PDB file of C-alpha atoms and ligand atoms in Angstrom:
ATOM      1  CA  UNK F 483     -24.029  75.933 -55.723  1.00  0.00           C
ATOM      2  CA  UNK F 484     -21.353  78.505 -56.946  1.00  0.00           C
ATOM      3  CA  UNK F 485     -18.015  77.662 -56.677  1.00  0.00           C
ATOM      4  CA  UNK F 486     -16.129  80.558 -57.794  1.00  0.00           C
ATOM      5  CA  UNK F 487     -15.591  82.153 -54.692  1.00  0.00           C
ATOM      6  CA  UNK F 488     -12.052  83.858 -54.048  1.00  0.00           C
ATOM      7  CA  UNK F 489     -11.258  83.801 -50.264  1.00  0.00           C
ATOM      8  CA  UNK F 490     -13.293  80.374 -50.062  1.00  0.00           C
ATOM      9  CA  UNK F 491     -13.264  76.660 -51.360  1.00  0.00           C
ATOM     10  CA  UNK F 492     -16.490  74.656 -51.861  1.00  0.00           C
ATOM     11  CA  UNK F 493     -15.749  70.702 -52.474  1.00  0.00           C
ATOM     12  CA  UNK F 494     -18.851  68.589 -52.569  1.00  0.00           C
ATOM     13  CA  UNK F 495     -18.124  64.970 -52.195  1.00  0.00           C
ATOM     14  CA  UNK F 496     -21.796  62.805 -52.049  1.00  0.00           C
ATOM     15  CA  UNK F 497     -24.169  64.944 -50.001  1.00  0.00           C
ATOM     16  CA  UNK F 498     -21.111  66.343 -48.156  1.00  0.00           C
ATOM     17  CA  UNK F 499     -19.900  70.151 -49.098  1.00  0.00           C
ATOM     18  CA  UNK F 500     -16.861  70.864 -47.228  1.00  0.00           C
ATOM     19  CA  UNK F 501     -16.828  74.864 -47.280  1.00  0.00           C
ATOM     20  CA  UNK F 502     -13.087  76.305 -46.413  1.00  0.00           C
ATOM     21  CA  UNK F 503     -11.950  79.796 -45.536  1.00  0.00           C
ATOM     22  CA  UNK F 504      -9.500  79.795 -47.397  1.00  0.00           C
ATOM     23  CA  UNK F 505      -6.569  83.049 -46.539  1.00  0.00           C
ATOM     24  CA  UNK F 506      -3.590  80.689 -45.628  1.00  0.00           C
ATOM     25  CA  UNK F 507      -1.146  83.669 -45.394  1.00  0.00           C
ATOM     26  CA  UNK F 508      -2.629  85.588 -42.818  1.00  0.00           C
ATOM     27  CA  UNK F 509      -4.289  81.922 -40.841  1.00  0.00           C
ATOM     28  CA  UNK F 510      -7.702  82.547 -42.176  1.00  0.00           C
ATOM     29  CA  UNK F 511      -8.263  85.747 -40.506  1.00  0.00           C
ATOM     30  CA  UNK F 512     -12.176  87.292 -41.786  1.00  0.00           C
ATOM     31  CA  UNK F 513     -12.281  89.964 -44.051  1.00  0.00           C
ATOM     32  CA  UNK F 514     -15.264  91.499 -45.722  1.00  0.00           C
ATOM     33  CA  UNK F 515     -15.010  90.263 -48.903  1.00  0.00           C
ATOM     34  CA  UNK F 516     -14.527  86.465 -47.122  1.00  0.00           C
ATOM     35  CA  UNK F 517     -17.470  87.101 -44.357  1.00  0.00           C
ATOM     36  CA  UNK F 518     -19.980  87.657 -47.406  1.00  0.00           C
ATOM     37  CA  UNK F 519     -18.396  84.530 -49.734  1.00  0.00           C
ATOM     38  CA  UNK F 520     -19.244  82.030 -46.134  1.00  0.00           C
ATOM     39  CA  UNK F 521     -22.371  83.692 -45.884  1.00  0.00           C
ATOM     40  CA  UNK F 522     -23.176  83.470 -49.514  1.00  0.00           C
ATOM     41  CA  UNK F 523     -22.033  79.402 -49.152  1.00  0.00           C
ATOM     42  CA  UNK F 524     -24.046  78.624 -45.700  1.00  0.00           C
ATOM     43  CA  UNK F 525     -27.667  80.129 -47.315  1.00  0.00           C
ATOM     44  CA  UNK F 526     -26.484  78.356 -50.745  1.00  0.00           C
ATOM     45  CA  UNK F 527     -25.920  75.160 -48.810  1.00  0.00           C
ATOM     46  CA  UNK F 528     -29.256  75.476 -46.663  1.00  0.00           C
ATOM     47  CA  UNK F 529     -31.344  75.658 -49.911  1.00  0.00           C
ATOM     48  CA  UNK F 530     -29.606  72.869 -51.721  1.00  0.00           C
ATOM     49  CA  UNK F 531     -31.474  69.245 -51.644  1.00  0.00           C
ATOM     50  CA  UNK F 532     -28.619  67.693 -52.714  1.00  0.00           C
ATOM     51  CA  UNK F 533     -26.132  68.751 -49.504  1.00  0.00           C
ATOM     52  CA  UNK F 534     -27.221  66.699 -46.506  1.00  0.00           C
ATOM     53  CA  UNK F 535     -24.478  67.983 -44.121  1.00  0.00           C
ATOM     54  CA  UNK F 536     -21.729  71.011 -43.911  1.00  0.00           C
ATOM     55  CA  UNK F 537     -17.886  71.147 -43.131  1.00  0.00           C
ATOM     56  CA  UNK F 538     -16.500  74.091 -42.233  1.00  0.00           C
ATOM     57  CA  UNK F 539     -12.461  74.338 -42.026  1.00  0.00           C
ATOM     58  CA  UNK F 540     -10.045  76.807 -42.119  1.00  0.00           C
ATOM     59  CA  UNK F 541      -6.890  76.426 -45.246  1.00  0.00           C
ATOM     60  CA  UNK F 542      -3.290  75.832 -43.853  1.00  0.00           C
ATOM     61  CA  UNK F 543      -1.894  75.679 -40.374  1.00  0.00           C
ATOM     62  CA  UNK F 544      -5.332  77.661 -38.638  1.00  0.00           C
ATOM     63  CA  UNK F 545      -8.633  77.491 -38.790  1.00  0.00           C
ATOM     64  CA  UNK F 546      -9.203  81.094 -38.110  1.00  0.00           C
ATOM     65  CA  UNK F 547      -7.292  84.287 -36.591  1.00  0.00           C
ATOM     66  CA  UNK F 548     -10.626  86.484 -36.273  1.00  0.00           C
ATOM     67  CA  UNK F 549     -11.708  89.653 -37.397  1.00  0.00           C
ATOM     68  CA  UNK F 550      -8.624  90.770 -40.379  1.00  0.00           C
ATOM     69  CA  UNK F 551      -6.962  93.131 -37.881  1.00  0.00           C
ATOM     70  CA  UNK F 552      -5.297  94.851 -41.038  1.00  0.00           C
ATOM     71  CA  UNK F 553      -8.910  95.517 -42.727  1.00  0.00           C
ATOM     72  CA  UNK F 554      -9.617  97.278 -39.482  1.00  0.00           C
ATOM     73  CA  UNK F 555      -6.995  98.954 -38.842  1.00  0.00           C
ATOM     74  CA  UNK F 556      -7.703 100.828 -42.341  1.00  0.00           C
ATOM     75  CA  UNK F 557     -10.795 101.506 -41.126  1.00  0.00           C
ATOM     76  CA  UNK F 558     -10.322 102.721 -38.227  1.00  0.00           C
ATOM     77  CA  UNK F 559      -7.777 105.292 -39.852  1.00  0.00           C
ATOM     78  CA  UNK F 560     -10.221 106.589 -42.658  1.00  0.00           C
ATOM     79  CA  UNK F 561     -12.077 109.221 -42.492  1.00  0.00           C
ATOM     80  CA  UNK F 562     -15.188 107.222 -42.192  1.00  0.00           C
ATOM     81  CA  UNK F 563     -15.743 105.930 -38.684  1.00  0.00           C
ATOM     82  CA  UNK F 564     -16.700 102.175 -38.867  1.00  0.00           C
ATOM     83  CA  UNK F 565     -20.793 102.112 -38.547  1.00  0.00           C
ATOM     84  CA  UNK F 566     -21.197  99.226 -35.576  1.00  0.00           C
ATOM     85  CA  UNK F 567     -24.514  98.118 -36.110  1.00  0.00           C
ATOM     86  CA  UNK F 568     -24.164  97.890 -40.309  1.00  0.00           C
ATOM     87  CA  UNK F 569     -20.850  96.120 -39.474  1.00  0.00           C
ATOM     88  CA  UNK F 570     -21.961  93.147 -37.393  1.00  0.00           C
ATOM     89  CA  UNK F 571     -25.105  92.753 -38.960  1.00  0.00           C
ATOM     90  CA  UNK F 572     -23.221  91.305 -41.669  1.00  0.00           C
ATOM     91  CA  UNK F 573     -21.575  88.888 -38.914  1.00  0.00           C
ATOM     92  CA  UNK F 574     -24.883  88.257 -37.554  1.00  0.00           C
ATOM     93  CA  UNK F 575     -26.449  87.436 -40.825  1.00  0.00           C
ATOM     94  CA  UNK F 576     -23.515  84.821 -40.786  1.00  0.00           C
ATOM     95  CA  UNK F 577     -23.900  83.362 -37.409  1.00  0.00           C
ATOM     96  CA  UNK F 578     -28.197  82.993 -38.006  1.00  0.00           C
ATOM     97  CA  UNK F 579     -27.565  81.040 -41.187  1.00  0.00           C
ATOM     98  CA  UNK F 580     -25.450  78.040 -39.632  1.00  0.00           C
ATOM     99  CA  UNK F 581     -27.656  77.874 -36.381  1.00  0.00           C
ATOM    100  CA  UNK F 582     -30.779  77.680 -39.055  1.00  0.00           C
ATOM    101  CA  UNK F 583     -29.214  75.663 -41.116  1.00  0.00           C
ATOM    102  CA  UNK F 584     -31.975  72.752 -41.568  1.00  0.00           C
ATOM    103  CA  UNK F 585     -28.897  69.958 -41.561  1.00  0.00           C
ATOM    104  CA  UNK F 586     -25.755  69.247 -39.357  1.00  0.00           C
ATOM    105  CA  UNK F 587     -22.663  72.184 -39.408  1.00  0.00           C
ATOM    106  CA  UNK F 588     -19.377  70.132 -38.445  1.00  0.00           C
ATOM    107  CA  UNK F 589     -16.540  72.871 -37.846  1.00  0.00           C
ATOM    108  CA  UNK F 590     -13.336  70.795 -38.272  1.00  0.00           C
ATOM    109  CA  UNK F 591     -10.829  72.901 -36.812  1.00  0.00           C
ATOM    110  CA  UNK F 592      -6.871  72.707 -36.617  1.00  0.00           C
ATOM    111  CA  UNK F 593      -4.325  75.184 -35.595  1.00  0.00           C
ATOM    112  CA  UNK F 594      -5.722  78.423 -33.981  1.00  0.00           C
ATOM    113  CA  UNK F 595      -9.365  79.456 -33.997  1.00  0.00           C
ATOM    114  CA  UNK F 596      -9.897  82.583 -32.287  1.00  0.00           C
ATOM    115  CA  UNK F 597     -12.154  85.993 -31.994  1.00  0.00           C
ATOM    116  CA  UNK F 598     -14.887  85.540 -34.989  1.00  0.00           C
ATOM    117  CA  UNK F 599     -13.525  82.288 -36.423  1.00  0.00           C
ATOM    118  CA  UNK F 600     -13.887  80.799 -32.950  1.00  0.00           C
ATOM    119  CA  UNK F 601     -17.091  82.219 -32.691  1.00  0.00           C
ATOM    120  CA  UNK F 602     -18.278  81.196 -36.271  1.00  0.00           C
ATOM    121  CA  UNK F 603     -17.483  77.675 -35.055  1.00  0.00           C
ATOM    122  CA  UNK F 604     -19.271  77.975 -31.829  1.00  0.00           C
ATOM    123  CA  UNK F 605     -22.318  78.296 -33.931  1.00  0.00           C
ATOM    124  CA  UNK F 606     -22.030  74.898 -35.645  1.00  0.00           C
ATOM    125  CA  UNK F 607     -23.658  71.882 -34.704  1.00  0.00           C
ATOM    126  CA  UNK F 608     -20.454  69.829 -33.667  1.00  0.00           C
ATOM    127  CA  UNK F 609     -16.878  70.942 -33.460  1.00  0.00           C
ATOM    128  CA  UNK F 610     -13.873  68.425 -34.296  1.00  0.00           C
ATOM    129  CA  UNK F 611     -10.697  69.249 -33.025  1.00  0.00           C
ATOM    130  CA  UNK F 612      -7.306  68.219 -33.997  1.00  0.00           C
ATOM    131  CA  UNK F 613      -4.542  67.582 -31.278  1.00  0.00           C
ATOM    132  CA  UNK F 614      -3.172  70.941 -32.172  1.00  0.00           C
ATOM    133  CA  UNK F 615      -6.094  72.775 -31.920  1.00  0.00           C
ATOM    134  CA  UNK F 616      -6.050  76.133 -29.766  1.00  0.00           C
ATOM    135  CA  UNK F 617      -9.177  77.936 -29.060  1.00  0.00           C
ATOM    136  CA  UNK F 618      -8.626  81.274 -27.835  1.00  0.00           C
ATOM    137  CA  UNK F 619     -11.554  83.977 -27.358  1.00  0.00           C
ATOM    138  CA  UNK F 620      -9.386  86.628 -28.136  1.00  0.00           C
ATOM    139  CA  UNK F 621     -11.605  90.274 -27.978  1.00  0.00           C
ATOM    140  CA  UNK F 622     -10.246  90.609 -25.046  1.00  0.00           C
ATOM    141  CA  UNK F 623      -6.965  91.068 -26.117  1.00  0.00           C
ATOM    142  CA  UNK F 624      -8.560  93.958 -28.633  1.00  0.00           C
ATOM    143  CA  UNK F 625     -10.594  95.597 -26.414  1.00  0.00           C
ATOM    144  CA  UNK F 626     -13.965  94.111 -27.666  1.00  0.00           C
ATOM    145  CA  UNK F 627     -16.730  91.738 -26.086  1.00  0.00           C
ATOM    146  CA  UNK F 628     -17.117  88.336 -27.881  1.00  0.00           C
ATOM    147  CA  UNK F 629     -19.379  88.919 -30.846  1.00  0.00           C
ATOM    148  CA  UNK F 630     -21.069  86.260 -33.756  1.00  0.00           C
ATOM    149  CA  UNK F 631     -23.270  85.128 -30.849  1.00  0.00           C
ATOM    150  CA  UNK F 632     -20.159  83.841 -28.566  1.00  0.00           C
ATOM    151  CA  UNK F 633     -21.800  85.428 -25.626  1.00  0.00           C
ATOM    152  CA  UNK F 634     -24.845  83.276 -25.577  1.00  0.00           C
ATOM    153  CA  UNK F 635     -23.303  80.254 -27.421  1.00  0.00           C
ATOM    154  CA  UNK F 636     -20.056  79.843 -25.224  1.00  0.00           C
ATOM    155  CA  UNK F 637     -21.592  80.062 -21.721  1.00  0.00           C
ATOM    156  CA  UNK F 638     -24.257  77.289 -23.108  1.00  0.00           C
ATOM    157  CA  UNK F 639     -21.695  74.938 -24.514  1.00  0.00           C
ATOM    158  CA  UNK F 640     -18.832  74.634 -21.679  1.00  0.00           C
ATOM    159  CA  UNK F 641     -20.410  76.911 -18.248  1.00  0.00           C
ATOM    160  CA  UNK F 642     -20.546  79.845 -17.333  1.00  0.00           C
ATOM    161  CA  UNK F 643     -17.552  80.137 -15.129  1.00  0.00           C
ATOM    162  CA  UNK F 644     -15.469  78.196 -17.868  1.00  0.00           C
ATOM    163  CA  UNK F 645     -16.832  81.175 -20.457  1.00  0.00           C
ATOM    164  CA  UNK F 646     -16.128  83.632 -18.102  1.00  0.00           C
ATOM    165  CA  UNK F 647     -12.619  82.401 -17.363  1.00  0.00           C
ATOM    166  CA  UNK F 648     -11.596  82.624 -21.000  1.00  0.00           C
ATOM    167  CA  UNK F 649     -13.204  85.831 -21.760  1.00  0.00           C
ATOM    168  CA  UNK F 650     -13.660  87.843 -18.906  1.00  0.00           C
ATOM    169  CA  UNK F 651     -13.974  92.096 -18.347  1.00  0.00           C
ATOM    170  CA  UNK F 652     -16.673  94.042 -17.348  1.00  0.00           C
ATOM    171  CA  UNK F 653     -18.541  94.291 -20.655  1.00  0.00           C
ATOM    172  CA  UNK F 654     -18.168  90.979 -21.404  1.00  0.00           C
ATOM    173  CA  UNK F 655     -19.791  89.585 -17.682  1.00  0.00           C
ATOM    174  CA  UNK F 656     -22.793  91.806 -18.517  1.00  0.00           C
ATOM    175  CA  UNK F 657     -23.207  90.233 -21.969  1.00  0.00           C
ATOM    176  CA  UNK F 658     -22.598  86.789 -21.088  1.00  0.00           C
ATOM    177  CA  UNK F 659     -24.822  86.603 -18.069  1.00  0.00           C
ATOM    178  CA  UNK F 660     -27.449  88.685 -19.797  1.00  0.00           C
ATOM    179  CA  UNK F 661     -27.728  86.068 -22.011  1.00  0.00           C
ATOM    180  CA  UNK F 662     -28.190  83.399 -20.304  1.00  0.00           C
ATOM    181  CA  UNK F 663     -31.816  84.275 -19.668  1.00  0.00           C
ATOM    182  CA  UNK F 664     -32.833  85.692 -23.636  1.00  0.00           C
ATOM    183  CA  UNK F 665     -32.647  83.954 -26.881  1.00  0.00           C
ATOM    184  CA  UNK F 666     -29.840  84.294 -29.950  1.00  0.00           C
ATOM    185  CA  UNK F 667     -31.704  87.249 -31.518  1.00  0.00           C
ATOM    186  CA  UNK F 668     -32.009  89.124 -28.771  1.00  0.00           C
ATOM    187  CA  UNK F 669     -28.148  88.497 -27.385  1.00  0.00           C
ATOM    188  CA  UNK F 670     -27.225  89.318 -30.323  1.00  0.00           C
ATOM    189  CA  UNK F 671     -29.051  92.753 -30.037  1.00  0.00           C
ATOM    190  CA  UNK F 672     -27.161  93.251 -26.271  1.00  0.00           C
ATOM    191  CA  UNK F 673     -23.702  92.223 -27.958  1.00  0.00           C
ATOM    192  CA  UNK F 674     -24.143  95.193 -31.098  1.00  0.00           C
ATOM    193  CA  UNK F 675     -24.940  97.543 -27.882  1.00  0.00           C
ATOM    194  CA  UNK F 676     -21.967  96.502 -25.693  1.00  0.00           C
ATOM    195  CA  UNK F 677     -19.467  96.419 -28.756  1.00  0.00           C
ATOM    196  CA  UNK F 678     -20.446  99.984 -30.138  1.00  0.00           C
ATOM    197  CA  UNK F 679     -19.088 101.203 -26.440  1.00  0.00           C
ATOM    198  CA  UNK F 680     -16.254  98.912 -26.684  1.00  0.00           C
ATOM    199  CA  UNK F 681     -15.176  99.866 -30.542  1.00  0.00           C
ATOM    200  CA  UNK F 682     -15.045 103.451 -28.945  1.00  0.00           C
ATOM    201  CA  UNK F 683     -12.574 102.973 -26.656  1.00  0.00           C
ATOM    202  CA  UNK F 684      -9.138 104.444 -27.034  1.00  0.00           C
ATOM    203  CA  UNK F 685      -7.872 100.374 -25.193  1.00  0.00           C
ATOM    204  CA  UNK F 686      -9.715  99.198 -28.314  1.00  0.00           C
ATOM    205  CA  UNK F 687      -7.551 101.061 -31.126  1.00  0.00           C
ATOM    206  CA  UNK F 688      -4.504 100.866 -28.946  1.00  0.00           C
ATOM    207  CA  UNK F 689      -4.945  97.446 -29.303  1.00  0.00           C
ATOM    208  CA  UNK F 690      -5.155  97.231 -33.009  1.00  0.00           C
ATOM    209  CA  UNK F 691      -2.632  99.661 -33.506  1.00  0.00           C
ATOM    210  CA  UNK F 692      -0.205  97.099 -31.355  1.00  0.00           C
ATOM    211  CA  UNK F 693      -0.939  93.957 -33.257  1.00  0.00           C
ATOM    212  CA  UNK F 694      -0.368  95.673 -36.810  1.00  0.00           C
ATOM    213  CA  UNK F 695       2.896  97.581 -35.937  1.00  0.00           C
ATOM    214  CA  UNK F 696       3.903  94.080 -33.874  1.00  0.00           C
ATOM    215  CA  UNK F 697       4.475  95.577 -30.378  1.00  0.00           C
ATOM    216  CA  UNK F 698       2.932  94.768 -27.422  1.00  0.00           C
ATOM    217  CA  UNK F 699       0.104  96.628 -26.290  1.00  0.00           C
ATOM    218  CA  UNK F 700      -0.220  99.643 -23.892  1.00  0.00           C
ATOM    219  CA  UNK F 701      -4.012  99.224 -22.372  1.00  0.00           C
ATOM    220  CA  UNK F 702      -5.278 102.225 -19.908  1.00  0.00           C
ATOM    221  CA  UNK F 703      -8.558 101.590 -18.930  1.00  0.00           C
ATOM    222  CA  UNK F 704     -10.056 104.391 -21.742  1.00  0.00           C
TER     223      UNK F 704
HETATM  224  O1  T3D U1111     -15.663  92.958 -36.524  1.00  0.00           O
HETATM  225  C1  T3D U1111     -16.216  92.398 -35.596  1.00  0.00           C
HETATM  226  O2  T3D U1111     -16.896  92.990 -34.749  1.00  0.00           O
HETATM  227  C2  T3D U1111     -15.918  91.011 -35.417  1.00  0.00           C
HETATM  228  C3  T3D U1111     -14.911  91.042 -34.373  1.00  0.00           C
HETATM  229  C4  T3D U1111     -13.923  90.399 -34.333  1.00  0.00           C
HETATM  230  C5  T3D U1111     -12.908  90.552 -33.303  1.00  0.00           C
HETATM  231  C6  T3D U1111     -11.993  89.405 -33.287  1.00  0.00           C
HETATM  232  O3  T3D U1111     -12.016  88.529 -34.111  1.00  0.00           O
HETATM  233  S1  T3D U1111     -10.956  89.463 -31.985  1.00  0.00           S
HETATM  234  C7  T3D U1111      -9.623  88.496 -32.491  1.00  0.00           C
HETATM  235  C8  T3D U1111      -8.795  89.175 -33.525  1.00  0.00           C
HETATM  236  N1  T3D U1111      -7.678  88.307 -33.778  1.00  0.00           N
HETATM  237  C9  T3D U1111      -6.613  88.359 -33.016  1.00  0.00           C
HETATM  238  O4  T3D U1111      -6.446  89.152 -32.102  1.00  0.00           O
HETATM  239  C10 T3D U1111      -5.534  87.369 -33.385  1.00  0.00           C
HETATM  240  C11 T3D U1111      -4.347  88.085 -33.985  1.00  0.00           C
HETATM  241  N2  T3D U1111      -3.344  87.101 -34.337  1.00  0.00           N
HETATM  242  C12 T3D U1111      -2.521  86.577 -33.404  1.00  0.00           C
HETATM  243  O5  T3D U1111      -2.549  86.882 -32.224  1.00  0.00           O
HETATM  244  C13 T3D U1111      -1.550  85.560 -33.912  1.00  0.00           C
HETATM  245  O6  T3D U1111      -1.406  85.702 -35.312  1.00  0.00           O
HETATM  246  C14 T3D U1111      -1.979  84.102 -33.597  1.00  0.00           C
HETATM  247  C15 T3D U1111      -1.873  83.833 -32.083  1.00  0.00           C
HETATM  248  C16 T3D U1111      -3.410  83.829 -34.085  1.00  0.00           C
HETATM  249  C17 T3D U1111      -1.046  83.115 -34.344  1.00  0.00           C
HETATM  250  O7  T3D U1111       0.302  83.445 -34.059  1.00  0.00           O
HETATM  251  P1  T3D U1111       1.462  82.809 -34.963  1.00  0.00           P
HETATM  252  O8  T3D U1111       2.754  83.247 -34.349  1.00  0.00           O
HETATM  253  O9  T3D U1111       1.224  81.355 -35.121  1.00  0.00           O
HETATM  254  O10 T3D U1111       1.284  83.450 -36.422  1.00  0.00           O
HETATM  255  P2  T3D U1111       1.624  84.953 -36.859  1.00  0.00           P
HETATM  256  O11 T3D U1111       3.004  85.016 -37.388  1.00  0.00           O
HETATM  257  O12 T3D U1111       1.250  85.914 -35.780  1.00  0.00           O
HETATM  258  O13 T3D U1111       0.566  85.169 -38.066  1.00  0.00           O
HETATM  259  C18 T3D U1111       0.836  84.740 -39.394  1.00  0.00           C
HETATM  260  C19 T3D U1111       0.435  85.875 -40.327  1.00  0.00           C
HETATM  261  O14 T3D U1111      -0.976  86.073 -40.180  1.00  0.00           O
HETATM  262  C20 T3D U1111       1.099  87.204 -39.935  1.00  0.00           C
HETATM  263  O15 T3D U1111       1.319  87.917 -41.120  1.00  0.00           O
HETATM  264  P3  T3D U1111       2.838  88.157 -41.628  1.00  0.00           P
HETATM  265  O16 T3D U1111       3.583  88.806 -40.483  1.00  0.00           O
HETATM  266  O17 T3D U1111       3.350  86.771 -41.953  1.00  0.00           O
HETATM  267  O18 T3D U1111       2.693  89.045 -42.829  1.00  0.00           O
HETATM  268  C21 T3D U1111       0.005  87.899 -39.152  1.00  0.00           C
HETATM  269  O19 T3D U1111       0.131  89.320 -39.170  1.00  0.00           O
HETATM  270  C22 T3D U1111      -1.225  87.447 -39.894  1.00  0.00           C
HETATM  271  N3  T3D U1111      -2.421  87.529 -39.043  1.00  0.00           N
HETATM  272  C23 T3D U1111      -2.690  86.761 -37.970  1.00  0.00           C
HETATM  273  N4  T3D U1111      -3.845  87.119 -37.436  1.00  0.00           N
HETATM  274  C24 T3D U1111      -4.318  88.132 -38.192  1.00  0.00           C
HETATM  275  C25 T3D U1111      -3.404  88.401 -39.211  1.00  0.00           C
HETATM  276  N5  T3D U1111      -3.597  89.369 -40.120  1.00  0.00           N
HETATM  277  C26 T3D U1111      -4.731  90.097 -40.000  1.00  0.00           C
HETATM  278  N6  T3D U1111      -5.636  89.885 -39.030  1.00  0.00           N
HETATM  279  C27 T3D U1111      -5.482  88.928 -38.127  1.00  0.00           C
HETATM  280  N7  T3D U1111      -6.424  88.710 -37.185  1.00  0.00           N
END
């Protein structure tokens, strides 16, 4: 299994690879290059006789701050609008390849793990938390619905009302009781339509827009 990944470590210790996102400086937050290295790892891991179970961790204080806000925010102010479907497909790709995984995905997580990261470690098998642990499902804050599957995963692992209670707006109540009665690939289908409205919303950019220039955020409804 390659090793030689920048944004990620691989440490295989007896049948054991521990795989960890590894962007310290800005707590683990996903960017492209990152999403494709864990996806790259998780298929590499499933084919490999020799791994009987995956770790998944986060480097330093976090496990994961979500979707690089920065990344997007350059996307969002390019000339090239951000293409939704092409965009969480690569997400999606992610999320299929830990709940196939033939063997057990452990996501140890410290610190925060919010938006994607949270989601990414919804997906596994088992979670582990530390004592300092805070789990946060963030899109919310950005305008978005929960995506990576955290619609259908997060209502099935702690209730509906619980799910709804960290999560809740309109879009989101549509996608996570909508799930509840259809299987991953098709959630997954209702999340890319509900987040291609969301990711056009004016709440959506305002929201990026606050977090990078670090001031608190102006939503209107838009
Ligand atoms: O694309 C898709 O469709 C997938 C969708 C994904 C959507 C999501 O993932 S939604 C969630 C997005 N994430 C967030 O909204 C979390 C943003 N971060 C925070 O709110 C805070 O950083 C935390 C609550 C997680 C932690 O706060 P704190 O005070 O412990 O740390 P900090 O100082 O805010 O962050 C440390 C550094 O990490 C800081 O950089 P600096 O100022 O030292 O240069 C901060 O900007 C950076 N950082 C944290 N989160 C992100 C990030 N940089 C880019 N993207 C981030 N998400």
């Amino acid at each position: 299994m390659r090793t030689d990944f920048q944004n990620m470590l691989v440490e295989q210790d007896e049948s054991v690879v521990t795989l960890t996102m590894n962007r310290p400086d800005v707590l683990n937050a996903t960017n492209t290059l990152m999403l494709e290295e864990l996806t790259e790892a998780v298929e590499a891991a499933a084919d490999d006789e020799t791994i009987r179970c995956v770790v998944l961790t986060g480097a330093g204080r976090a496990f994961g701050a979500g979707q690089d806000l920065t990344e997007f925010g350059s996307t969002h102010a390019g000339n090239q609008p951000l293409k939704v479907s092409e965009h969480l497909a690569k997400y999606h790709r992610l999320i299929l390849g830990i709940c196939h995984m033939p063997k057990p995905v452990i996501a140890a997580i410290q610190g925060v793990a919010t938006g994607i990261s949270l989601n990414i470690a919804l997906a596994c098998d088992i979670r582990i938390a530390a004592d300092n642990a805070r789990l946060l499902e963030a899109f919310a804050r950005i305008g978005l619905v929960p995506d990576g599957g955290g619609g259908y995963t997060l209502p099935r692992l702690i209730g509906l009302g619980r799910a709804l209670e960290m999560a809740t707006y309109r879009l989101i109540k549509e996608l996570m009781y909508k799930s509840l009665d259809i299987d991953l690939q098709a959630s997954l289908r209702l999340e890319g339509q509900l987040q291609e409205a969301a990711y056009a919303t004016a709440d959506h950019r305002e929201a990026v827009d606050a977090f990078l220039h670090k001031r608190a955020v102006k939503f209107t409804g838009k």
